[in-house]
CSV table of C-alpha atoms and ligand atoms in Angstrom, one decimal:
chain,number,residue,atom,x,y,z
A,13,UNK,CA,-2.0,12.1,-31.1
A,14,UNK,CA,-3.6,9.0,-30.0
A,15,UNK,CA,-5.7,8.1,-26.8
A,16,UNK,CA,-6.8,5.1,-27.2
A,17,UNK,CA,-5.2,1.5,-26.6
A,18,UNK,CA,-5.2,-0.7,-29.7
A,19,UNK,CA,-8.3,-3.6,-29.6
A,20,UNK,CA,-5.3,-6.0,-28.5
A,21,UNK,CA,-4.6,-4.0,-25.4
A,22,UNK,CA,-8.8,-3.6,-24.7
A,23,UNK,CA,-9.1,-7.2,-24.7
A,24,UNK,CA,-6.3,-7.8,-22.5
A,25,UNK,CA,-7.6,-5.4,-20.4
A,26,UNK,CA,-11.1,-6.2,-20.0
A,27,UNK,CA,-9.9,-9.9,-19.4
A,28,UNK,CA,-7.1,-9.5,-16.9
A,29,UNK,CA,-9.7,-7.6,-15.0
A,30,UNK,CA,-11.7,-10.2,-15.5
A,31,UNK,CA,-9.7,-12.1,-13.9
A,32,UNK,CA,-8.6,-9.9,-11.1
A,33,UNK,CA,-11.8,-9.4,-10.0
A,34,UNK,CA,-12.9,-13.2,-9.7
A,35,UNK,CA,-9.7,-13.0,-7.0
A,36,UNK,CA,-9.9,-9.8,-5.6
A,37,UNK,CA,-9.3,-8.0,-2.4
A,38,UNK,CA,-10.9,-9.9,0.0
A,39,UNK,CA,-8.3,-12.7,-1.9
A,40,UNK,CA,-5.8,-11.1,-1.2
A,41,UNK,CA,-6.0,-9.5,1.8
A,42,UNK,CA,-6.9,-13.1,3.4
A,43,UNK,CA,-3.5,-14.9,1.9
A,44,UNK,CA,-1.4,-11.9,3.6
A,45,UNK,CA,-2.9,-12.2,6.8
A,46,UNK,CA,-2.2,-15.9,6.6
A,47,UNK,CA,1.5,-15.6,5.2
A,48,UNK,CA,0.7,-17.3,2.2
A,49,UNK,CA,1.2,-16.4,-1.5
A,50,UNK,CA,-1.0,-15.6,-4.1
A,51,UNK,CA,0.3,-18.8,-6.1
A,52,UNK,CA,-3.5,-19.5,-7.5
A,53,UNK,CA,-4.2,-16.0,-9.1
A,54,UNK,CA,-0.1,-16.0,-10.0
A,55,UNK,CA,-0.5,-19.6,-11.8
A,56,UNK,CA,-3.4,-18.4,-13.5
A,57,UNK,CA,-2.0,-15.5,-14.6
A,58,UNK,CA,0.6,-17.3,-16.4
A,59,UNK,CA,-1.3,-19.9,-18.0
A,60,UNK,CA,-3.8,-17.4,-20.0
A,61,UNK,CA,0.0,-15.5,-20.8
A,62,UNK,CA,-0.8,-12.4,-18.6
A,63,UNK,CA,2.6,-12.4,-16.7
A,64,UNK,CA,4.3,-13.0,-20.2
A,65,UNK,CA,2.9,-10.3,-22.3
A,66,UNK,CA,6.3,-8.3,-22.8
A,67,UNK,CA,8.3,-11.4,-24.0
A,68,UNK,CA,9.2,-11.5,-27.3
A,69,UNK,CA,6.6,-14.4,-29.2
A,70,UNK,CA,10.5,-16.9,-30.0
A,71,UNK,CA,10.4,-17.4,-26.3
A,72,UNK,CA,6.7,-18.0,-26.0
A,73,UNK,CA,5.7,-15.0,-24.5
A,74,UNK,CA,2.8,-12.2,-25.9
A,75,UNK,CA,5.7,-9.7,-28.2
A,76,UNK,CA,4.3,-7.0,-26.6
A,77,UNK,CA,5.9,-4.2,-24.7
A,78,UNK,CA,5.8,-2.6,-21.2
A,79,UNK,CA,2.1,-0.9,-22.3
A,80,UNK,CA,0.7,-4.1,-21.9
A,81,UNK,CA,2.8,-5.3,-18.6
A,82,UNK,CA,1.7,-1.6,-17.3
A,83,UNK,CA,-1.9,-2.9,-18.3
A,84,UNK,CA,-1.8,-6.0,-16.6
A,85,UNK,CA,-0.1,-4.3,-13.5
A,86,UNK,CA,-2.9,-1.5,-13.1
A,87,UNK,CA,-5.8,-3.9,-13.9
A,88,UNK,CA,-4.7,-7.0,-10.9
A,89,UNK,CA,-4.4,-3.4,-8.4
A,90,UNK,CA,-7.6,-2.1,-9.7
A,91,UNK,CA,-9.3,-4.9,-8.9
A,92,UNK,CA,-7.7,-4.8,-5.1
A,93,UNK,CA,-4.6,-7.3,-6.1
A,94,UNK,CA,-1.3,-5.4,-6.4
A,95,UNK,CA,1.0,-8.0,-7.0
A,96,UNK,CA,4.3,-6.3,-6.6
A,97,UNK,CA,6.2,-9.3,-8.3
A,98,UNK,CA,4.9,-8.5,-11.4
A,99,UNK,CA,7.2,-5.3,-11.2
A,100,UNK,CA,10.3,-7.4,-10.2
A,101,UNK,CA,10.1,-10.3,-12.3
A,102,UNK,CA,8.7,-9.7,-15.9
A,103,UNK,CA,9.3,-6.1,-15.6
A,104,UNK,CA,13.0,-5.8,-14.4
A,105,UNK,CA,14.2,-9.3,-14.6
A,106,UNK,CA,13.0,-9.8,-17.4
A,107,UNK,CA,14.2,-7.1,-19.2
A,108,UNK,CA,17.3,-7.0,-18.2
A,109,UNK,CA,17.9,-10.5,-19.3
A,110,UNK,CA,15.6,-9.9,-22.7
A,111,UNK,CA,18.0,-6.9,-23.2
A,112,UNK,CA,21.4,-7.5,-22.4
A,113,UNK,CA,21.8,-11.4,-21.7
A,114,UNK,CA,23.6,-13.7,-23.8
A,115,UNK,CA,21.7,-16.0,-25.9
A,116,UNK,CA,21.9,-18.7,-23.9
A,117,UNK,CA,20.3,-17.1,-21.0
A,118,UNK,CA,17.5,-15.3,-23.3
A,119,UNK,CA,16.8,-19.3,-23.9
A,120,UNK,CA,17.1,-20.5,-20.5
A,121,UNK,CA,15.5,-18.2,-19.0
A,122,UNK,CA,12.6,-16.0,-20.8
A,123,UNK,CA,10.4,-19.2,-21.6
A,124,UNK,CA,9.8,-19.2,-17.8
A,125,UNK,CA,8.9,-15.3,-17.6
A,126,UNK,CA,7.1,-16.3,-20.7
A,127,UNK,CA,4.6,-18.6,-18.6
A,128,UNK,CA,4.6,-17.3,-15.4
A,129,UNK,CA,6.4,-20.7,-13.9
A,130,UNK,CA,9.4,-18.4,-13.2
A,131,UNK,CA,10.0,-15.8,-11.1
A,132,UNK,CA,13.4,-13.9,-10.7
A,133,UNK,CA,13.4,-11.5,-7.9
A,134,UNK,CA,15.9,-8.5,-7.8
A,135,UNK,CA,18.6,-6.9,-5.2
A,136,UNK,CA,20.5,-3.7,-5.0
A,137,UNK,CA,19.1,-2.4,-2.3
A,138,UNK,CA,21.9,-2.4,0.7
A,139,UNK,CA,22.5,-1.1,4.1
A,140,UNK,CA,25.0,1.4,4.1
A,141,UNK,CA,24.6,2.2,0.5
A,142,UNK,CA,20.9,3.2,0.7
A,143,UNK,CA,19.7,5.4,-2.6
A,144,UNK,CA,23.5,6.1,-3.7
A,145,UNK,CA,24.3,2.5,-5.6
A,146,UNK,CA,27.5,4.0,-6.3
A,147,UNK,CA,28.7,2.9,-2.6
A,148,UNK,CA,27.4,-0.7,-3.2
A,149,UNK,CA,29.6,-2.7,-1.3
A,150,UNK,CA,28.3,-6.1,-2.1
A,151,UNK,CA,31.8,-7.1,-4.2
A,152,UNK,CA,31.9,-10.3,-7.0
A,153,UNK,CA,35.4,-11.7,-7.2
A,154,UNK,CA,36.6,-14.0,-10.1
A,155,UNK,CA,38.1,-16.8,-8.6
A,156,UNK,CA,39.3,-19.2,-12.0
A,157,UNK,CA,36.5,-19.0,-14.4
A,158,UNK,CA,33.7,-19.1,-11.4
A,159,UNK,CA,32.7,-16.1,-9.6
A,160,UNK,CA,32.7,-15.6,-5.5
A,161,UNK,CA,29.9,-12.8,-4.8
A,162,UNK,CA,29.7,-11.3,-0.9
A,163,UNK,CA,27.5,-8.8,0.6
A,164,UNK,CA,24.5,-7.7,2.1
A,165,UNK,CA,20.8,-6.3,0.7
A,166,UNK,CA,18.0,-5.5,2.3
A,167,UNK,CA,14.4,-5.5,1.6
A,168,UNK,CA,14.4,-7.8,-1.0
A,169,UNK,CA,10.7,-8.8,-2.1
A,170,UNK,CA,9.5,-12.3,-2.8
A,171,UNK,CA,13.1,-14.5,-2.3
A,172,UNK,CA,10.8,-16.5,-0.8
A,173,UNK,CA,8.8,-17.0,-4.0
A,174,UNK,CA,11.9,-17.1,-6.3
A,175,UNK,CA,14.2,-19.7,-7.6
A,176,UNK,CA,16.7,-16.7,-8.8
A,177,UNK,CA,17.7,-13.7,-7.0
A,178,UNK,CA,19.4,-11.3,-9.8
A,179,UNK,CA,22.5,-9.7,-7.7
A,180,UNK,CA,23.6,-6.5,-8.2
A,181,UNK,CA,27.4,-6.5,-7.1
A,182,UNK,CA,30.5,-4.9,-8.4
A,183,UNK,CA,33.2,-6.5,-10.2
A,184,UNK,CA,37.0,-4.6,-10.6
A,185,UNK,CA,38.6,-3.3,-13.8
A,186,UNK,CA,41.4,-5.0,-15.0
A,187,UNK,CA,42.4,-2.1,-16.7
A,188,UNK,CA,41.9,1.1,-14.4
A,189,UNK,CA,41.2,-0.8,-11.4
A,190,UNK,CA,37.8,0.6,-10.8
A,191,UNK,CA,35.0,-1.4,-9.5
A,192,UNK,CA,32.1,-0.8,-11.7
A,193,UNK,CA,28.5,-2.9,-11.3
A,194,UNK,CA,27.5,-6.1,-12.7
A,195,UNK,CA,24.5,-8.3,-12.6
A,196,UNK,CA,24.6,-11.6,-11.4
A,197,UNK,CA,22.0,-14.7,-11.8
A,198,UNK,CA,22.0,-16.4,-8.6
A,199,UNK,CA,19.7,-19.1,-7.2
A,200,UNK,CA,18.0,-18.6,-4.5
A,201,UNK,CA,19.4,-21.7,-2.8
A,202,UNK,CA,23.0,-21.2,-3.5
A,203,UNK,CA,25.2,-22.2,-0.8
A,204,UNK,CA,26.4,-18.9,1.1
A,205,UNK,CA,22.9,-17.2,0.0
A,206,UNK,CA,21.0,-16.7,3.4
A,207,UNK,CA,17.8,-14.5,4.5
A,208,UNK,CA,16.1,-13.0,6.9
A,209,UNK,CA,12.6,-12.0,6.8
A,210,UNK,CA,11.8,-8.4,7.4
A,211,UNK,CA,8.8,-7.2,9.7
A,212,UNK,CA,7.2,-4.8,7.2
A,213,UNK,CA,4.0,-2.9,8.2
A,214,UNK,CA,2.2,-3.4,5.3
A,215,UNK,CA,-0.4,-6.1,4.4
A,216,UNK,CA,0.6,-7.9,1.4
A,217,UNK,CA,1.3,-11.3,0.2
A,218,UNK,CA,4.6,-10.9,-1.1
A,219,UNK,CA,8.0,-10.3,1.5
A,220,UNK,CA,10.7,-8.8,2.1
A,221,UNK,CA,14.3,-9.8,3.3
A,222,UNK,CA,17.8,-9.2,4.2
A,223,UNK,CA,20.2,-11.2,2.1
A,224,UNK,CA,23.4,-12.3,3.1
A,225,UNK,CA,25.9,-13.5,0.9
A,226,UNK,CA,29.0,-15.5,1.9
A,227,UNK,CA,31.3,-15.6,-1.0
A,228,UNK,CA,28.8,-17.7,-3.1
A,229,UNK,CA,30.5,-19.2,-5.8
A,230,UNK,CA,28.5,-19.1,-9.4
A,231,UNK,CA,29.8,-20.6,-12.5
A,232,UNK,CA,30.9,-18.0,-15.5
A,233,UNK,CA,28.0,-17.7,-17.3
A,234,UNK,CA,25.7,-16.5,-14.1
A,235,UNK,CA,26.9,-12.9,-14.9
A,236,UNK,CA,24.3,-11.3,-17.7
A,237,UNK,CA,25.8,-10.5,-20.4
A,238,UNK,CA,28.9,-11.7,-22.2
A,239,UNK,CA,31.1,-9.4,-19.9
A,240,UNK,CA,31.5,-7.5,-17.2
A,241,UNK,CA,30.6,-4.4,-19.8
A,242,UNK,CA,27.1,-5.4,-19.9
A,243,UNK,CA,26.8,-4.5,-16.2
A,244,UNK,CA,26.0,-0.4,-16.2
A,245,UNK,CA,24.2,-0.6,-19.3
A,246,UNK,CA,21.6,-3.8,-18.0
A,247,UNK,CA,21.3,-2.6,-15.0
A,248,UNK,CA,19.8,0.7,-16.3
A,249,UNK,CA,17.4,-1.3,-18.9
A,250,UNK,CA,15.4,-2.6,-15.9
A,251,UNK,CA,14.5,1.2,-14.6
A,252,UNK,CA,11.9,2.6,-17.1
A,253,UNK,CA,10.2,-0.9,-16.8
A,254,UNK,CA,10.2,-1.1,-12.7
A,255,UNK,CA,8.6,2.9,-12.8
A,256,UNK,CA,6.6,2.4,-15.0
A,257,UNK,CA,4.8,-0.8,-13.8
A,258,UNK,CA,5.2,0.2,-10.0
A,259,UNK,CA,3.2,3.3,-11.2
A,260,UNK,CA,0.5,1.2,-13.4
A,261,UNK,CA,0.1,-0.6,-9.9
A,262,UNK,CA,-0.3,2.9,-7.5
A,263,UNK,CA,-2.7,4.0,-10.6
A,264,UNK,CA,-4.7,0.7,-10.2
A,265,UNK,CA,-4.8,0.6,-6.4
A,266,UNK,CA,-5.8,4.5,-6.7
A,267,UNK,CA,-9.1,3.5,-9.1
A,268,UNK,CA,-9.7,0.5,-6.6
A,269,UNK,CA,-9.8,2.7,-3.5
A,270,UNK,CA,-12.1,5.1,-5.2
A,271,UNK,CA,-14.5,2.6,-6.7
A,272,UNK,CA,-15.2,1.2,-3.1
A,273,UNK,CA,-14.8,4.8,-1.9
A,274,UNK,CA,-17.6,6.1,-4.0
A,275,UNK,CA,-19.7,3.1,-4.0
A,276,UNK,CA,-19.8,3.2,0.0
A,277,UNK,CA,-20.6,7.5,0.0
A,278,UNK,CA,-23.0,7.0,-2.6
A,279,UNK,CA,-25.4,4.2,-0.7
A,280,UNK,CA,-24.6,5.7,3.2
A,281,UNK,CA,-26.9,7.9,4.7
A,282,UNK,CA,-26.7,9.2,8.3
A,283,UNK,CA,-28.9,12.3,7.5
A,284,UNK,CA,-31.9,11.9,6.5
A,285,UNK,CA,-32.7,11.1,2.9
A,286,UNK,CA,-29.5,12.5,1.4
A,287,UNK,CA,-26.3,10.1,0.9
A,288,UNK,CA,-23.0,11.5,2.3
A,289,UNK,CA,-21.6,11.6,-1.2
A,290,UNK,CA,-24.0,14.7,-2.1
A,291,UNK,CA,-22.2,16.8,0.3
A,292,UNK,CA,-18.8,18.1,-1.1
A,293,UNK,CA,-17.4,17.9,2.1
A,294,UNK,CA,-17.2,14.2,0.8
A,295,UNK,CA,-17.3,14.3,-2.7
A,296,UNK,CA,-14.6,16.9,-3.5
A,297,UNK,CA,-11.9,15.0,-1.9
A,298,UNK,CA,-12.9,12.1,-3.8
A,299,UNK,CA,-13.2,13.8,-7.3
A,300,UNK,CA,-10.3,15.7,-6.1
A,301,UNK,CA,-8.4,12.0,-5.7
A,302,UNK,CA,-9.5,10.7,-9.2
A,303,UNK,CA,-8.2,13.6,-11.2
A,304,UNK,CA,-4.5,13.2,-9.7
A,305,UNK,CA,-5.2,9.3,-10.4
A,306,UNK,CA,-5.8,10.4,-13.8
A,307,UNK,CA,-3.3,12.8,-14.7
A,308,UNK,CA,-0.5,10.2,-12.9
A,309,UNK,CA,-2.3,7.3,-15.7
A,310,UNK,CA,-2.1,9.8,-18.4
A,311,UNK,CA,1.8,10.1,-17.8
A,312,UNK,CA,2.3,6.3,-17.2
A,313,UNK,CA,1.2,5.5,-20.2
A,314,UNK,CA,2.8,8.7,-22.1
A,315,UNK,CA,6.2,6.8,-20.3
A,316,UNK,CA,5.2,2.9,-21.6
A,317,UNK,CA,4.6,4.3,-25.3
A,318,UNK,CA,8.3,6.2,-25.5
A,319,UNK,CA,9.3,3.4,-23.7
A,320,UNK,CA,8.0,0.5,-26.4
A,321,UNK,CA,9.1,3.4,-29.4
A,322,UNK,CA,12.8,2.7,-28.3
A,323,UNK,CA,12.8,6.7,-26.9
A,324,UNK,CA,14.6,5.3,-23.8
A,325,UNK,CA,15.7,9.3,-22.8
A,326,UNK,CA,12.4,10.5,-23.1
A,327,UNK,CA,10.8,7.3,-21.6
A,328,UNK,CA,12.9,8.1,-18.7
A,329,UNK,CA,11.8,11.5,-17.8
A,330,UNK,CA,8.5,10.7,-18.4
A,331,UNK,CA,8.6,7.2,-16.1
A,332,UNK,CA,10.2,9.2,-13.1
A,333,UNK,CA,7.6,12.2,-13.7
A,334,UNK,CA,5.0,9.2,-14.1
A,335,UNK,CA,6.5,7.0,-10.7
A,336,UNK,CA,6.0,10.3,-8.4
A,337,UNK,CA,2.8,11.4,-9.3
A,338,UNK,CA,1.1,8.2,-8.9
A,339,UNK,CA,2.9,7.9,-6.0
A,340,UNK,CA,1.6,10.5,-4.5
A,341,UNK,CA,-2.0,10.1,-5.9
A,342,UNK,CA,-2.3,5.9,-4.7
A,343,UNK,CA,-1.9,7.2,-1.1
A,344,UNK,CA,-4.1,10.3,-1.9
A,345,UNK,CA,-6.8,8.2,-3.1
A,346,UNK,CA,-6.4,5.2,-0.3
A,347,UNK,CA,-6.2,8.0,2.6
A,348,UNK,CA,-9.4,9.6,1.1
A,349,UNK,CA,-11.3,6.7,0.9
A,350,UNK,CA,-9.7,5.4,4.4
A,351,UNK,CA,-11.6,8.9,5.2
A,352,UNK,CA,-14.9,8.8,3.8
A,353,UNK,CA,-15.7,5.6,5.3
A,354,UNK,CA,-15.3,7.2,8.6
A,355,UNK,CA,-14.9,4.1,11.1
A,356,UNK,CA,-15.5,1.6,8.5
A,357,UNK,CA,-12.8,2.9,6.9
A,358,UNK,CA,-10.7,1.4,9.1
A,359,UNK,CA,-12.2,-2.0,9.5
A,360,UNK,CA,-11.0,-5.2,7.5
A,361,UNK,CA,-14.2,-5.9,5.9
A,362,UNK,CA,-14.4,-2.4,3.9
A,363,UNK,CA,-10.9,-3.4,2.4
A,364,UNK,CA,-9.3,0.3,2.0
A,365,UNK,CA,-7.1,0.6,5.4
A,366,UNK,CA,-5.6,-2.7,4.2
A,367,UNK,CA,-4.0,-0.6,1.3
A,368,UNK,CA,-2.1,2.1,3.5
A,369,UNK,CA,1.0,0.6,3.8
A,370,UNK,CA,1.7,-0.2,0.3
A,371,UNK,CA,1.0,2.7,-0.9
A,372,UNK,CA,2.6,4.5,2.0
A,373,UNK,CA,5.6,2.7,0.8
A,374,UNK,CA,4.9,3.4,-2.7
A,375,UNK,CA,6.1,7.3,-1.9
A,376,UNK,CA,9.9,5.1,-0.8
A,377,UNK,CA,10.1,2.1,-3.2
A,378,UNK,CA,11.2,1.2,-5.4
A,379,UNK,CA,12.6,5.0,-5.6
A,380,UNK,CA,11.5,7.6,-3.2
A,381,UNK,CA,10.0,10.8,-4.4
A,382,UNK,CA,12.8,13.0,-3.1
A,383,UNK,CA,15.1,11.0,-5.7
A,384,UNK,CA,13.0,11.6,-8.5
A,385,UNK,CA,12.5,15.3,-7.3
A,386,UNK,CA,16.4,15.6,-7.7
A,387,UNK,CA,15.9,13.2,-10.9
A,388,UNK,CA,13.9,15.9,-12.4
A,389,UNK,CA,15.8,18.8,-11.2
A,390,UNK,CA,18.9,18.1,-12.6
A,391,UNK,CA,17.9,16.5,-15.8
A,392,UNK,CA,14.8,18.9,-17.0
A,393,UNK,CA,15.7,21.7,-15.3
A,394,UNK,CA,19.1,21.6,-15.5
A,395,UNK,CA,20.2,22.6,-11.6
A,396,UNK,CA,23.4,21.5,-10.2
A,397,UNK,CA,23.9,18.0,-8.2
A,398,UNK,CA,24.0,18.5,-4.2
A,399,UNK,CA,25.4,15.4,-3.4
B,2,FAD,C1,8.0,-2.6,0.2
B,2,FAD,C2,9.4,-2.4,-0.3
B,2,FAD,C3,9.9,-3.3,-1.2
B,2,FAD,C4,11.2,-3.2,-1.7
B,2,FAD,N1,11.7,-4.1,-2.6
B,2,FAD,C5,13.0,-4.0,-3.0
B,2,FAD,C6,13.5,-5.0,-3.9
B,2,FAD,O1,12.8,-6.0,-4.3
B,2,FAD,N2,14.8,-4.9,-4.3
B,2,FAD,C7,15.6,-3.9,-3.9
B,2,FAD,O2,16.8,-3.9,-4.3
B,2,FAD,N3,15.1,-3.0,-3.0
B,2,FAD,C8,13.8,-3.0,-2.6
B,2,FAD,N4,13.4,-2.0,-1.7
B,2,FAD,C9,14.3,-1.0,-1.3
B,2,FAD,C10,13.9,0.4,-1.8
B,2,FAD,O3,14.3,0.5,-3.2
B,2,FAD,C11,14.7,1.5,-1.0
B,2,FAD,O4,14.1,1.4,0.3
B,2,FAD,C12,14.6,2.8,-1.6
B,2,FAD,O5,15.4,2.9,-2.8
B,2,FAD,C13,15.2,3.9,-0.6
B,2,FAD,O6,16.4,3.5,-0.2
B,2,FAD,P1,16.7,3.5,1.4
B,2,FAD,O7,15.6,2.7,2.1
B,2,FAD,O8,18.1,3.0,1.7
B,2,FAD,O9,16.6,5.0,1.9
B,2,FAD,P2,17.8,6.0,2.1
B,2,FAD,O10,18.7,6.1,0.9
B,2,FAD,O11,18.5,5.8,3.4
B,2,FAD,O12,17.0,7.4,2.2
B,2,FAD,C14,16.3,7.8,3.3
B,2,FAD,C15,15.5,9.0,3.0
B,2,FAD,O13,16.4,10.1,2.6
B,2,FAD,C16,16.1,10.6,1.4
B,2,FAD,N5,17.3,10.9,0.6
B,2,FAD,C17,18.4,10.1,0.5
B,2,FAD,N6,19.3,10.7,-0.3
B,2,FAD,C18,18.8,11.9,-0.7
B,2,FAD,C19,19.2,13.0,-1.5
B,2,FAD,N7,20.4,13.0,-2.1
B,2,FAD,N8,18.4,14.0,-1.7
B,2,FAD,C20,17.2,14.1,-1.1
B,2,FAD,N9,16.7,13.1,-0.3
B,2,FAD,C21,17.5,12.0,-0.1
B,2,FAD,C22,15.3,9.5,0.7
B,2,FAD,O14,14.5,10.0,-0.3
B,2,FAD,C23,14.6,8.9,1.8
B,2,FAD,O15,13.4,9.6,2.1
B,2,FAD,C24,12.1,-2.1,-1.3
B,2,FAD,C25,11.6,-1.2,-0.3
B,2,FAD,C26,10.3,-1.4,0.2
B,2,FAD,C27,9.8,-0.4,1.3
């Protein structure tokens, strides 16, 4: 059993936060408030090959593996920049079309991811359909050799940002007659594709929409994959890689909040000669805060190495078990350092507060906890499906 990352994986690590950290929070924080982008620190990512570390070296990307997406992910969070379209586009789109597209999308496309110059959000996500994406009711019809896709999503992050949206819809059998899912390329400015802008309560950069589409027509080869068989079987590639790089991102924001947490309760003193950090009052919530950081990175990365072994069953017990717990440690940590900055906690400047929403909504997205609970239930504990 083995520990440590390779030399490889160091270096990128030490250099992405590097990086990070010449952006930071303050970065960050200050493009969200304004409704702007993070399209410096994005651009740069790409061009040192940061956002393109998982694609395989033909396309011109790092031939790497989710490990050193995940390290990427945690190290832009730890140092206060949670980029949450890293977990959408080189994670899931990415995959998906690494995995299952044809090899003419592999060539069209993955160059792009390779770089960083594209980015391919994703939507399943609907209305009435919620967590059950069996009652997706967004439908693609073939009409000739094109295809006519209609429907609604919601919360879609970064369409803003992206030339593609990859569509989740469902296509019928010819031969039973059942609709089954398929995965559908679809540019952002497609005729029929409209959005709305959600009002989210949480301070980030990136956005999210409703999507509306009104029997957009794509030509054939916008499906992934050579047919509509591809659908199930891509769709589930781009799971392991979204929990595990959505958790890299809670673990990173969780070390970020306790870094400023502990540097702040270290230097403050309101009694006398003593800093607030010497009382335990203080301090245990804050240790208490990095251990479950800990133990959620220690399962993360357990996840990205079954995950990059081919052990996709395994991988996928471990990302779910590895997606909850940081999810519940990021908003540990953020709350207890929100906490032991008493008022200043909830100011701008000490750039903690600022975090509460994303990782509030890191305990709903991109799968809540009670879905992984039932996840874990049925598959490792064998108990019986209630719905
Ligand atoms: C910031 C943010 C970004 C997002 N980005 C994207 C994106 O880019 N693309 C995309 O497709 N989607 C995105 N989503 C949507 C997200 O994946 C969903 O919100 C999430 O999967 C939960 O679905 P829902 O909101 O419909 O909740 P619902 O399914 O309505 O569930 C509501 C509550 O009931 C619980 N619940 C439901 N069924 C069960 C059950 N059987 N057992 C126990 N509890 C249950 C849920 O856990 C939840 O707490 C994003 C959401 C957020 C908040």
């Amino acid at each position: 059993m083995n520990f440590d990352l390779t030399d490889e994986q160091e270096q990128l690590r030490d250099a992405v936060r590097a990086l990070g950290r010449r952006y930071g929070h303050d970065y960050f924080v200050a493009r969200a408030k304004a409704g702007e982008h993070t399209t410096e620190l994005w651009a740069e990512a790409g061009r040192l090959g940061y956002l393109g570390v998982n694609i395989p070296t033909e396309y011109g990307g790092g031939g790497g593996g989710i490990t050193e997406l995940a390290i990427v992910c945690e190290e832009l969070a730890a140092a206060g920049c949670p980029l949450l379209l890293l977990v959408v586009s080189p994670a899931i789109a990415a995959t998906v079309i690494n995995r299952h597209g044809t090899e003419a999308q592999r060539k069209r496309f993955l160059p792009g991811f390779a770089d960083g110059s594209l980015k391919v959000v994703f939507a399943i996500t609907e209305p009435e359909a919620g967590s059950n994406f069996h009652r997706l009711g967004t439908v693609a019809r073939r009409d000739g050799d094109d295809w006519l896709l209609s429907g609604r999503k919601c919360f879609i992050s970064g369409v803003d940002e992206a030339r593609y949206v990859l569509v989740v819809a469902r296509t019928e059998d010819a031969t039973t007659g059942r609709l089954k899912p398929a995965l559908f390329v679809v540019p952002t400015d497609a005729p029929g594709l409209t959005r709305s802008k959600l009002d989210m309560e949480i301070v980030s950069p990136e956005n999210q929409f409703l999507l509306y589409l009104d029997e957009v027509r794509l030509p054939a080869d916008a499906l992934v994959g050579e047919s509509v068989d591809a659908g199930l079987p891509a769709l589930f590639a781009g799971l392991n890689p979204e929990r595990i790089t959505v958790a890299a991102m809670g673990a990173g924001t969780g070390r970020y909040a306790i870094e400023r947490a502990s540097a702040y309760t270290a230097n403050r003193k309101v009694w006398g000669g003593r800093s607030i950090g010497a009382h335990q009052g203080v301090s245990h919530p804050l240790a208490h805060a990095a251990v479950q950081v800990e133990l959620a990175r220690l399962m993360i990365y357990k996840a990205a190495a079954l995950y990059d072994a081919g052990r996709d069953l395994e991988a996928g017990v471990s990302a779910n078990m590895a997606k909850y717990a940081t999810g519940e440690a990021a908003a540990l940590a953020v709350d207890t350092a929100v906490q032991v900055h008493g008022g200043a906690g909830m100011t701008t400047e000490y750039g903690v507060a600022t975090l509460l929403g994303a990782v509030r909504a890191g305990r709903i997205a991109p799968v809540s906890r009670e879905m992984i609970l039932n996840y874990v239930a049925q598959h490792v504990l064998g108990q019986e499906k209630s719905y």
